[in-house]
């Protein structure tokens, strides 16, 4: 079993997020890109983005880096520990961005490819810092990259009664040969399907409309959830208090009510502002 230090530094101990993003990237189109833009503007306004530098930590498919550029960010730096995520992000940005004001770098939030003194107006890290093997240290490192009056935008899994179960499931899933993972994916997808039906929704339209979740894919998100190891989670109070101790004032929080977590947890989204007189 990988220890805490190897989880932090060795991408081989992680779920192959990059492969999942590479498979997803073929479905990136203008409609998904618009939804990715909406995902960002639900948290920060275009006025706050325009002309600002944007760091995307754990860029995945690159669709949100692209969205930030489309929304007027002055420059975008996309980093990810997984070379396959970085290659996919580069491909996404080269294919869809007209500006060229981006760079995609392989690197970790713990061992950054950036210069020591580089800071960004917006540091964005959606669904990443809980997958690093050392979430609180990762949040600290993300905060360190924010300019004195910048913003931190993060999404972190909410703590639920089933988090211990899911952490064990993810470790097990990651340990399996790829062929043996499929029955788990199918079983879990079937359970999710049944839950949609139980809520009185039409599963076909639910799945078809899933791209409204930040441009994402229902099926790819099932795999991401089942495999997403390392895994940690936190209550919204823990996140807000932690960032506050580091000088960030909560500006906005979305989706902070935890579910029971039987079929998984959800990410709560947070926007923190730095440099306000009352922060501290
Ligand atoms: C669930 S994906 C989220 C991708 C993207 N932010 C999004 O919202 O679609 C998590 C990403 O974090 C990356 N990641 C994990 N540990 C990391 C680390 N220490 N530093 C940078 N990226 C990391 C993974 O490789 C993966 O691409």
mmCIF file of C-alpha atoms and ligand atoms in Angstrom:
data_model
loop_
_atom_site.group_PDB
_atom_site.id
_atom_site.type_symbol
_atom_site.label_atom_id
_atom_site.label_comp_id
_atom_site.label_asym_id
_atom_site.label_seq_id
_atom_site.Cartn_x
_atom_site.Cartn_y
_atom_site.Cartn_z
ATOM 1 C CA UNK A 1 0.000 0.000 0.000
ATOM 2 C CA UNK A 2 1.465 3.400 -0.906
ATOM 3 C CA UNK A 3 2.459 5.568 2.058
ATOM 4 C CA UNK A 4 1.514 9.223 2.470
ATOM 5 C CA UNK A 5 4.765 10.517 1.020
ATOM 6 C CA UNK A 6 4.628 8.320 -2.095
ATOM 7 C CA UNK A 7 0.993 9.372 -2.674
ATOM 8 C CA UNK A 8 2.170 12.968 -2.751
ATOM 9 C CA UNK A 9 5.099 12.552 -5.091
ATOM 10 C CA UNK A 10 4.520 9.462 -7.198
ATOM 11 C CA UNK A 11 1.879 9.781 -9.898
ATOM 12 C CA UNK A 12 1.983 5.986 -10.344
ATOM 13 C CA UNK A 13 0.179 5.690 -6.974
ATOM 14 C CA UNK A 14 -2.673 7.830 -8.367
ATOM 15 C CA UNK A 15 -5.689 6.810 -10.409
ATOM 16 C CA UNK A 16 -4.983 7.356 -14.111
ATOM 17 C CA UNK A 17 -6.976 10.581 -14.299
ATOM 18 C CA UNK A 18 -5.149 11.624 -17.447
ATOM 19 C CA UNK A 19 -6.376 8.582 -19.402
ATOM 20 C CA UNK A 20 -9.944 9.391 -18.433
ATOM 21 C CA UNK A 21 -9.477 13.012 -19.538
ATOM 22 C CA UNK A 22 -7.907 11.934 -22.818
ATOM 23 C CA UNK A 23 -10.968 9.736 -23.484
ATOM 24 C CA UNK A 24 -13.276 12.615 -22.528
ATOM 25 C CA UNK A 25 -11.508 15.165 -24.708
ATOM 26 C CA UNK A 26 -12.921 13.719 -27.946
ATOM 27 C CA UNK A 27 -16.353 14.901 -26.844
ATOM 28 C CA UNK A 28 -15.304 18.513 -26.159
ATOM 29 C CA UNK A 29 -17.356 20.774 -28.386
ATOM 30 C CA UNK A 30 -18.684 24.333 -28.371
ATOM 31 C CA UNK A 31 -21.722 23.386 -26.248
ATOM 32 C CA UNK A 32 -19.557 21.795 -23.540
ATOM 33 C CA UNK A 33 -17.173 24.754 -23.641
ATOM 34 C CA UNK A 34 -20.127 27.152 -23.039
ATOM 35 C CA UNK A 35 -21.131 25.026 -20.017
ATOM 36 C CA UNK A 36 -17.557 25.100 -18.728
ATOM 37 C CA UNK A 37 -17.640 28.907 -19.034
ATOM 38 C CA UNK A 38 -20.919 28.982 -17.108
ATOM 39 C CA UNK A 39 -19.335 26.771 -14.447
ATOM 40 C CA UNK A 40 -16.742 29.493 -13.911
ATOM 41 C CA UNK A 41 -19.075 32.498 -14.145
ATOM 42 C CA UNK A 42 -21.365 30.918 -11.551
ATOM 43 C CA UNK A 43 -18.443 31.502 -9.174
ATOM 44 C CA UNK A 44 -16.627 34.601 -10.426
ATOM 45 C CA UNK A 45 -17.813 37.261 -12.823
ATOM 46 C CA UNK A 46 -16.290 37.939 -16.229
ATOM 47 C CA UNK A 47 -15.349 41.390 -14.886
ATOM 48 C CA UNK A 48 -13.205 39.721 -12.235
ATOM 49 C CA UNK A 49 -11.547 37.488 -14.830
ATOM 50 C CA UNK A 50 -10.944 39.946 -17.634
ATOM 51 C CA UNK A 51 -7.303 40.901 -17.951
ATOM 52 C CA UNK A 52 -6.273 38.701 -14.990
ATOM 53 C CA UNK A 53 -3.737 35.926 -14.737
ATOM 54 C CA UNK A 54 -5.301 32.508 -14.109
ATOM 55 C CA UNK A 55 -3.613 29.420 -12.686
ATOM 56 C CA UNK A 56 -5.458 26.096 -13.145
ATOM 57 C CA UNK A 57 -3.992 23.549 -10.725
ATOM 58 C CA UNK A 58 -4.921 20.005 -11.814
ATOM 59 C CA UNK A 59 -6.159 21.102 -15.238
ATOM 60 C CA UNK A 60 -7.466 17.637 -16.294
ATOM 61 C CA UNK A 61 -8.897 17.986 -19.798
ATOM 62 C CA UNK A 62 -8.049 21.702 -20.078
ATOM 63 C CA UNK A 63 -11.673 22.669 -20.758
ATOM 64 C CA UNK A 64 -11.791 25.081 -17.803
ATOM 65 C CA UNK A 65 -8.459 26.677 -18.689
ATOM 66 C CA UNK A 66 -9.937 27.214 -22.134
ATOM 67 C CA UNK A 67 -13.127 28.622 -20.607
ATOM 68 C CA UNK A 68 -11.088 31.102 -18.536
ATOM 69 C CA UNK A 69 -9.295 32.305 -21.658
ATOM 70 C CA UNK A 70 -12.589 32.632 -23.536
ATOM 71 C CA UNK A 71 -13.915 34.692 -20.629
ATOM 72 C CA UNK A 72 -11.069 37.177 -21.044
ATOM 73 C CA UNK A 73 -8.305 35.989 -18.716
ATOM 74 C CA UNK A 74 -5.089 37.715 -19.729
ATOM 75 C CA UNK A 75 -3.077 34.505 -19.501
ATOM 76 C CA UNK A 76 -3.663 30.953 -18.355
ATOM 77 C CA UNK A 77 -1.167 28.583 -16.781
ATOM 78 C CA UNK A 78 -2.405 24.991 -16.604
ATOM 79 C CA UNK A 79 -0.525 22.475 -14.484
ATOM 80 C CA UNK A 80 -1.172 18.842 -13.649
ATOM 81 C CA UNK A 81 0.888 16.058 -12.096
ATOM 82 C CA UNK A 82 -0.298 13.617 -14.779
ATOM 83 C CA UNK A 83 1.513 14.062 -18.128
ATOM 84 C CA UNK A 84 -1.550 12.652 -19.952
ATOM 85 C CA UNK A 85 -3.740 15.418 -18.464
ATOM 86 C CA UNK A 86 -1.227 18.037 -19.554
ATOM 87 C CA UNK A 87 -1.010 16.620 -23.085
ATOM 88 C CA UNK A 88 -4.828 16.610 -23.290
ATOM 89 C CA UNK A 89 -5.070 20.176 -21.962
ATOM 90 C CA UNK A 90 -2.484 21.361 -24.465
ATOM 91 C CA UNK A 91 -4.419 19.691 -27.253
ATOM 92 C CA UNK A 92 -7.720 21.227 -26.044
ATOM 93 C CA UNK A 93 -6.241 24.715 -25.815
ATOM 94 C CA UNK A 94 -4.404 24.511 -29.129
ATOM 95 C CA UNK A 95 -7.546 23.249 -30.859
ATOM 96 C CA UNK A 96 -10.058 25.707 -29.442
ATOM 97 C CA UNK A 97 -8.255 28.829 -28.201
ATOM 98 C CA UNK A 98 -7.687 31.698 -30.570
ATOM 99 C CA UNK A 99 -5.454 33.659 -28.161
ATOM 100 C CA UNK A 100 -2.453 31.397 -27.603
ATOM 101 C CA UNK A 101 -1.890 33.041 -24.206
ATOM 102 C CA UNK A 102 -1.516 29.807 -22.323
ATOM 103 C CA UNK A 103 1.114 27.370 -21.137
ATOM 104 C CA UNK A 104 0.581 23.777 -20.030
ATOM 105 C CA UNK A 105 3.108 22.332 -17.624
ATOM 106 C CA UNK A 106 3.617 18.957 -15.995
ATOM 107 C CA UNK A 107 4.009 19.555 -12.300
ATOM 108 C CA UNK A 108 2.570 19.077 -8.879
ATOM 109 C CA UNK A 109 1.053 21.445 -6.388
ATOM 110 C CA UNK A 110 3.819 20.158 -4.069
ATOM 111 C CA UNK A 111 6.698 20.428 -6.497
ATOM 112 C CA UNK A 112 5.738 23.250 -8.747
ATOM 113 C CA UNK A 113 7.168 23.820 -12.220
ATOM 114 C CA UNK A 114 6.553 27.567 -11.636
ATOM 115 C CA UNK A 115 9.139 30.124 -10.545
ATOM 116 C CA UNK A 116 9.149 30.600 -6.775
ATOM 117 C CA UNK A 117 7.868 34.160 -7.035
ATOM 118 C CA UNK A 118 5.086 33.572 -9.596
ATOM 119 C CA UNK A 119 1.652 34.613 -8.308
ATOM 120 C CA UNK A 120 -1.761 34.660 -10.041
ATOM 121 C CA UNK A 121 -4.847 36.878 -9.733
ATOM 122 C CA UNK A 122 -7.079 33.807 -9.833
ATOM 123 C CA UNK A 123 -5.946 30.413 -8.595
ATOM 124 C CA UNK A 124 -8.496 27.832 -9.678
ATOM 125 C CA UNK A 125 -8.360 24.218 -8.590
ATOM 126 C CA UNK A 126 -11.596 22.330 -9.117
ATOM 127 C CA UNK A 127 -11.859 18.819 -7.712
ATOM 128 C CA UNK A 128 -8.103 18.411 -7.370
ATOM 129 C CA UNK A 129 -6.625 19.180 -3.965
ATOM 130 C CA UNK A 130 -8.425 16.241 -2.284
ATOM 131 C CA UNK A 131 -6.763 13.903 -4.825
ATOM 132 C CA UNK A 132 -3.179 14.881 -4.011
ATOM 133 C CA UNK A 133 -2.447 12.684 -0.978
ATOM 134 C CA UNK A 134 -2.065 15.679 1.365
ATOM 135 C CA UNK A 135 -5.092 17.937 0.985
ATOM 136 C CA UNK A 136 -4.366 20.593 3.625
ATOM 137 C CA UNK A 137 -0.792 21.090 2.472
ATOM 138 C CA UNK A 138 -2.057 21.260 -1.126
ATOM 139 C CA UNK A 139 -4.569 23.970 -0.147
ATOM 140 C CA UNK A 140 -1.776 25.907 1.577
ATOM 141 C CA UNK A 141 0.385 25.672 -1.549
ATOM 142 C CA UNK A 142 -2.504 26.839 -3.740
ATOM 143 C CA UNK A 143 -3.046 29.822 -1.415
ATOM 144 C CA UNK A 144 0.665 30.667 -1.672
ATOM 145 C CA UNK A 145 0.211 31.200 -5.427
ATOM 146 C CA UNK A 146 -2.538 33.853 -5.053
ATOM 147 C CA UNK A 147 -1.527 37.514 -5.478
ATOM 148 C CA UNK A 148 -2.024 39.609 -2.321
ATOM 149 C CA UNK A 149 -5.424 40.818 -3.562
ATOM 150 C CA UNK A 150 -6.342 37.795 -5.676
ATOM 151 C CA UNK A 151 -8.906 35.026 -5.430
ATOM 152 C CA UNK A 152 -8.793 31.324 -4.716
ATOM 153 C CA UNK A 153 -11.487 29.187 -6.354
ATOM 154 C CA UNK A 154 -11.558 25.594 -5.146
ATOM 155 C CA UNK A 155 -13.922 22.630 -5.126
ATOM 156 C CA UNK A 156 -13.455 19.964 -2.471
ATOM 157 C CA UNK A 157 -15.389 16.758 -1.743
ATOM 158 C CA UNK A 158 -17.731 17.102 1.199
ATOM 159 C CA UNK A 159 -17.270 14.775 4.124
ATOM 160 C CA UNK A 160 -20.039 12.167 4.353
ATOM 161 C CA UNK A 161 -20.617 9.095 6.579
ATOM 162 C CA UNK A 162 -19.489 6.877 3.647
ATOM 163 C CA UNK A 163 -16.165 8.560 2.914
ATOM 164 C CA UNK A 164 -14.122 5.797 4.570
ATOM 165 C CA UNK A 165 -15.895 3.199 2.452
ATOM 166 C CA UNK A 166 -15.287 5.177 -0.740
ATOM 167 C CA UNK A 167 -11.642 5.750 0.057
ATOM 168 C CA UNK A 168 -11.174 1.969 0.422
ATOM 169 C CA UNK A 169 -13.161 1.342 -2.775
ATOM 170 C CA UNK A 170 -10.974 3.763 -4.737
ATOM 171 C CA UNK A 171 -7.767 2.198 -3.441
ATOM 172 C CA UNK A 172 -9.122 -1.232 -4.410
ATOM 173 C CA UNK A 173 -10.293 -0.017 -7.850
ATOM 174 C CA UNK A 174 -6.887 1.514 -8.563
ATOM 175 C CA UNK A 175 -5.172 -1.770 -7.573
ATOM 176 C CA UNK A 176 -7.208 -3.827 -10.083
ATOM 177 C CA UNK A 177 -6.100 -4.675 -13.624
ATOM 178 C CA UNK A 178 -8.100 -2.477 -16.001
ATOM 179 C CA UNK A 179 -10.250 -5.345 -17.323
ATOM 180 C CA UNK A 180 -11.479 -6.179 -13.823
ATOM 181 C CA UNK A 181 -12.552 -2.591 -13.226
ATOM 182 C CA UNK A 182 -15.340 -2.759 -15.799
ATOM 183 C CA UNK A 183 -17.827 -4.828 -13.728
ATOM 184 C CA UNK A 184 -17.512 -2.231 -10.949
ATOM 185 C CA UNK A 185 -18.113 0.617 -13.396
ATOM 186 C CA UNK A 186 -21.196 -1.134 -14.801
ATOM 187 C CA UNK A 187 -22.594 -2.028 -11.385
ATOM 188 C CA UNK A 188 -22.094 1.489 -10.068
ATOM 189 C CA UNK A 189 -23.543 3.058 -13.231
ATOM 190 C CA UNK A 190 -26.600 0.779 -12.868
ATOM 191 C CA UNK A 191 -27.054 1.888 -9.241
ATOM 192 C CA UNK A 192 -26.816 5.540 -10.281
ATOM 193 C CA UNK A 193 -29.344 4.840 -13.030
ATOM 194 C CA UNK A 194 -31.757 3.340 -10.478
ATOM 195 C CA UNK A 195 -31.316 6.359 -8.205
ATOM 196 C CA UNK A 196 -32.231 8.694 -11.075
ATOM 197 C CA UNK A 197 -35.376 6.616 -11.710
ATOM 198 C CA UNK A 198 -36.216 6.614 -7.994
ATOM 199 C CA UNK A 199 -36.122 10.413 -8.043
ATOM 200 C CA UNK A 200 -38.763 10.320 -10.777
ATOM 201 C CA UNK A 201 -36.370 11.586 -13.455
ATOM 202 C CA UNK A 202 -35.828 10.194 -16.920
ATOM 203 C CA UNK A 203 -32.299 8.690 -16.870
ATOM 204 C CA UNK A 204 -31.785 9.236 -20.598
ATOM 205 C CA UNK A 205 -32.458 12.966 -20.417
ATOM 206 C CA UNK A 206 -30.583 13.216 -17.092
ATOM 207 C CA UNK A 207 -27.481 11.756 -18.742
ATOM 208 C CA UNK A 208 -27.947 13.755 -21.949
ATOM 209 C CA UNK A 209 -28.194 16.969 -19.923
ATOM 210 C CA UNK A 210 -25.285 16.131 -17.655
ATOM 211 C CA UNK A 211 -22.962 18.346 -19.678
ATOM 212 C CA UNK A 212 -24.658 21.226 -17.857
ATOM 213 C CA UNK A 213 -22.372 20.171 -14.979
ATOM 214 C CA UNK A 214 -19.429 22.331 -16.107
ATOM 215 C CA UNK A 215 -19.327 20.647 -19.534
ATOM 216 C CA UNK A 216 -18.594 17.228 -18.044
ATOM 217 C CA UNK A 217 -19.655 13.715 -19.126
ATOM 218 C CA UNK A 218 -21.874 11.532 -16.898
ATOM 219 C CA UNK A 219 -20.066 8.357 -17.806
ATOM 220 C CA UNK A 220 -16.542 9.794 -17.458
ATOM 221 C CA UNK A 221 -17.532 11.266 -14.089
ATOM 222 C CA UNK A 222 -18.661 7.770 -12.898
ATOM 223 C CA UNK A 223 -15.161 6.459 -13.704
ATOM 224 C CA UNK A 224 -13.506 9.488 -12.139
ATOM 225 C CA UNK A 225 -15.516 8.951 -8.945
ATOM 226 C CA UNK A 226 -14.841 5.196 -8.729
ATOM 227 C CA UNK A 227 -11.133 5.547 -9.403
ATOM 228 C CA UNK A 228 -10.300 8.919 -7.898
ATOM 229 C CA UNK A 229 -7.488 7.951 -5.575
ATOM 230 C CA UNK A 230 -5.895 9.452 -3.451
ATOM 231 C CA UNK A 231 -9.086 10.640 -1.771
ATOM 232 C CA UNK A 232 -9.846 13.006 1.099
ATOM 233 C CA UNK A 233 -12.850 15.119 1.984
ATOM 234 C CA UNK A 234 -13.736 17.999 4.298
ATOM 235 C CA UNK A 235 -16.748 19.773 5.719
ATOM 236 C CA UNK A 236 -17.380 23.306 4.518
ATOM 237 C CA UNK A 237 -16.612 24.614 8.035
ATOM 238 C CA UNK A 238 -13.194 22.944 7.956
ATOM 239 C CA UNK A 239 -12.372 24.471 4.567
ATOM 240 C CA UNK A 240 -13.641 27.950 5.397
ATOM 241 C CA UNK A 241 -11.833 28.058 8.772
ATOM 242 C CA UNK A 242 -8.602 26.747 7.277
ATOM 243 C CA UNK A 243 -8.464 29.275 4.445
ATOM 244 C CA UNK A 244 -9.538 32.068 6.803
ATOM 245 C CA UNK A 245 -6.537 31.271 9.033
ATOM 246 C CA UNK A 246 -4.408 31.797 5.910
ATOM 247 C CA UNK A 247 -5.889 35.218 5.172
ATOM 248 C CA UNK A 248 -8.741 34.339 2.812
ATOM 249 C CA UNK A 249 -12.255 35.631 3.334
ATOM 250 C CA UNK A 250 -15.118 33.519 1.993
ATOM 251 C CA UNK A 251 -16.883 35.358 -0.797
ATOM 252 C CA UNK A 252 -19.101 32.588 -2.101
ATOM 253 C CA UNK A 253 -19.837 28.940 -1.356
ATOM 254 C CA UNK A 254 -22.026 26.641 -3.458
ATOM 255 C CA UNK A 255 -23.337 23.141 -2.728
ATOM 256 C CA UNK A 256 -22.078 22.919 0.845
ATOM 257 C CA UNK A 257 -24.826 20.628 2.170
ATOM 258 C CA UNK A 258 -23.419 17.094 2.349
ATOM 259 C CA UNK A 259 -25.438 14.114 1.156
ATOM 260 C CA UNK A 260 -25.472 10.803 3.035
ATOM 261 C CA UNK A 261 -22.827 9.752 0.550
ATOM 262 C CA UNK A 262 -24.100 6.250 -0.182
ATOM 263 C CA UNK A 263 -23.425 6.595 -3.916
ATOM 264 C CA UNK A 264 -20.655 9.130 -3.492
ATOM 265 C CA UNK A 265 -19.961 12.608 -2.295
ATOM 266 C CA UNK A 266 -20.264 15.870 -4.183
ATOM 267 C CA UNK A 267 -17.860 18.770 -4.453
ATOM 268 C CA UNK A 268 -18.619 22.010 -2.640
ATOM 269 C CA UNK A 269 -17.307 25.086 -4.444
ATOM 270 C CA UNK A 270 -15.661 27.984 -2.627
ATOM 271 C CA UNK A 271 -14.433 31.415 -3.682
ATOM 272 C CA UNK A 272 -12.054 33.152 -1.277
ATOM 273 C CA UNK A 273 -10.895 36.704 -1.552
ATOM 274 C CA UNK A 274 -7.504 37.783 -0.246
ATOM 275 C CA UNK A 275 -6.315 41.170 0.852
ATOM 276 C CA UNK A 276 -9.600 42.430 2.284
ATOM 277 C CA UNK A 277 -9.190 44.540 5.412
ATOM 278 C CA UNK A 278 -11.468 42.218 7.424
ATOM 279 C CA UNK A 279 -9.727 39.013 6.297
ATOM 280 C CA UNK A 280 -7.485 37.282 8.793
HETATM 281 C C1 LIG B 1 -10.810 15.041 -10.825
HETATM 282 S S1 LIG B 1 -9.573 15.710 -11.835
HETATM 283 C C2 LIG B 1 -10.162 17.402 -12.010
HETATM 284 C C3 LIG B 1 -9.730 18.025 -13.328
HETATM 285 C C4 LIG B 1 -10.233 19.453 -13.588
HETATM 286 N N1 LIG B 1 -9.783 20.382 -12.585
HETATM 287 C C5 LIG B 1 -11.736 19.526 -13.734
HETATM 288 O O1 LIG B 1 -12.378 20.228 -12.978
HETATM 289 O O2 LIG B 1 -12.264 18.867 -14.647
HETATM 290 C C6 LIG B 1 -8.199 15.885 -10.773
HETATM 291 C C7 LIG B 1 -6.902 16.277 -11.476
HETATM 292 O O3 LIG B 1 -5.930 16.634 -10.486
HETATM 293 C C8 LIG B 1 -4.665 16.165 -10.905
HETATM 294 N N2 LIG B 1 -3.765 16.076 -9.744
HETATM 295 C C9 LIG B 1 -3.734 15.125 -8.770
HETATM 296 N N3 LIG B 1 -2.730 15.380 -7.898
HETATM 297 C C10 LIG B 1 -2.133 16.528 -8.323
HETATM 298 C C11 LIG B 1 -1.032 17.295 -7.834
HETATM 299 N N4 LIG B 1 -0.331 16.925 -6.753
HETATM 300 N N5 LIG B 1 -0.685 18.424 -8.484
HETATM 301 C C12 LIG B 1 -1.377 18.806 -9.612
HETATM 302 N N6 LIG B 1 -2.404 18.097 -10.123
HETATM 303 C C13 LIG B 1 -2.786 16.978 -9.491
HETATM 304 C C14 LIG B 1 -5.010 14.825 -11.544
HETATM 305 O O4 LIG B 1 -3.969 14.339 -12.365
HETATM 306 C C15 LIG B 1 -6.289 15.158 -12.296
HETATM 307 O O5 LIG B 1 -6.044 15.569 -13.624
#
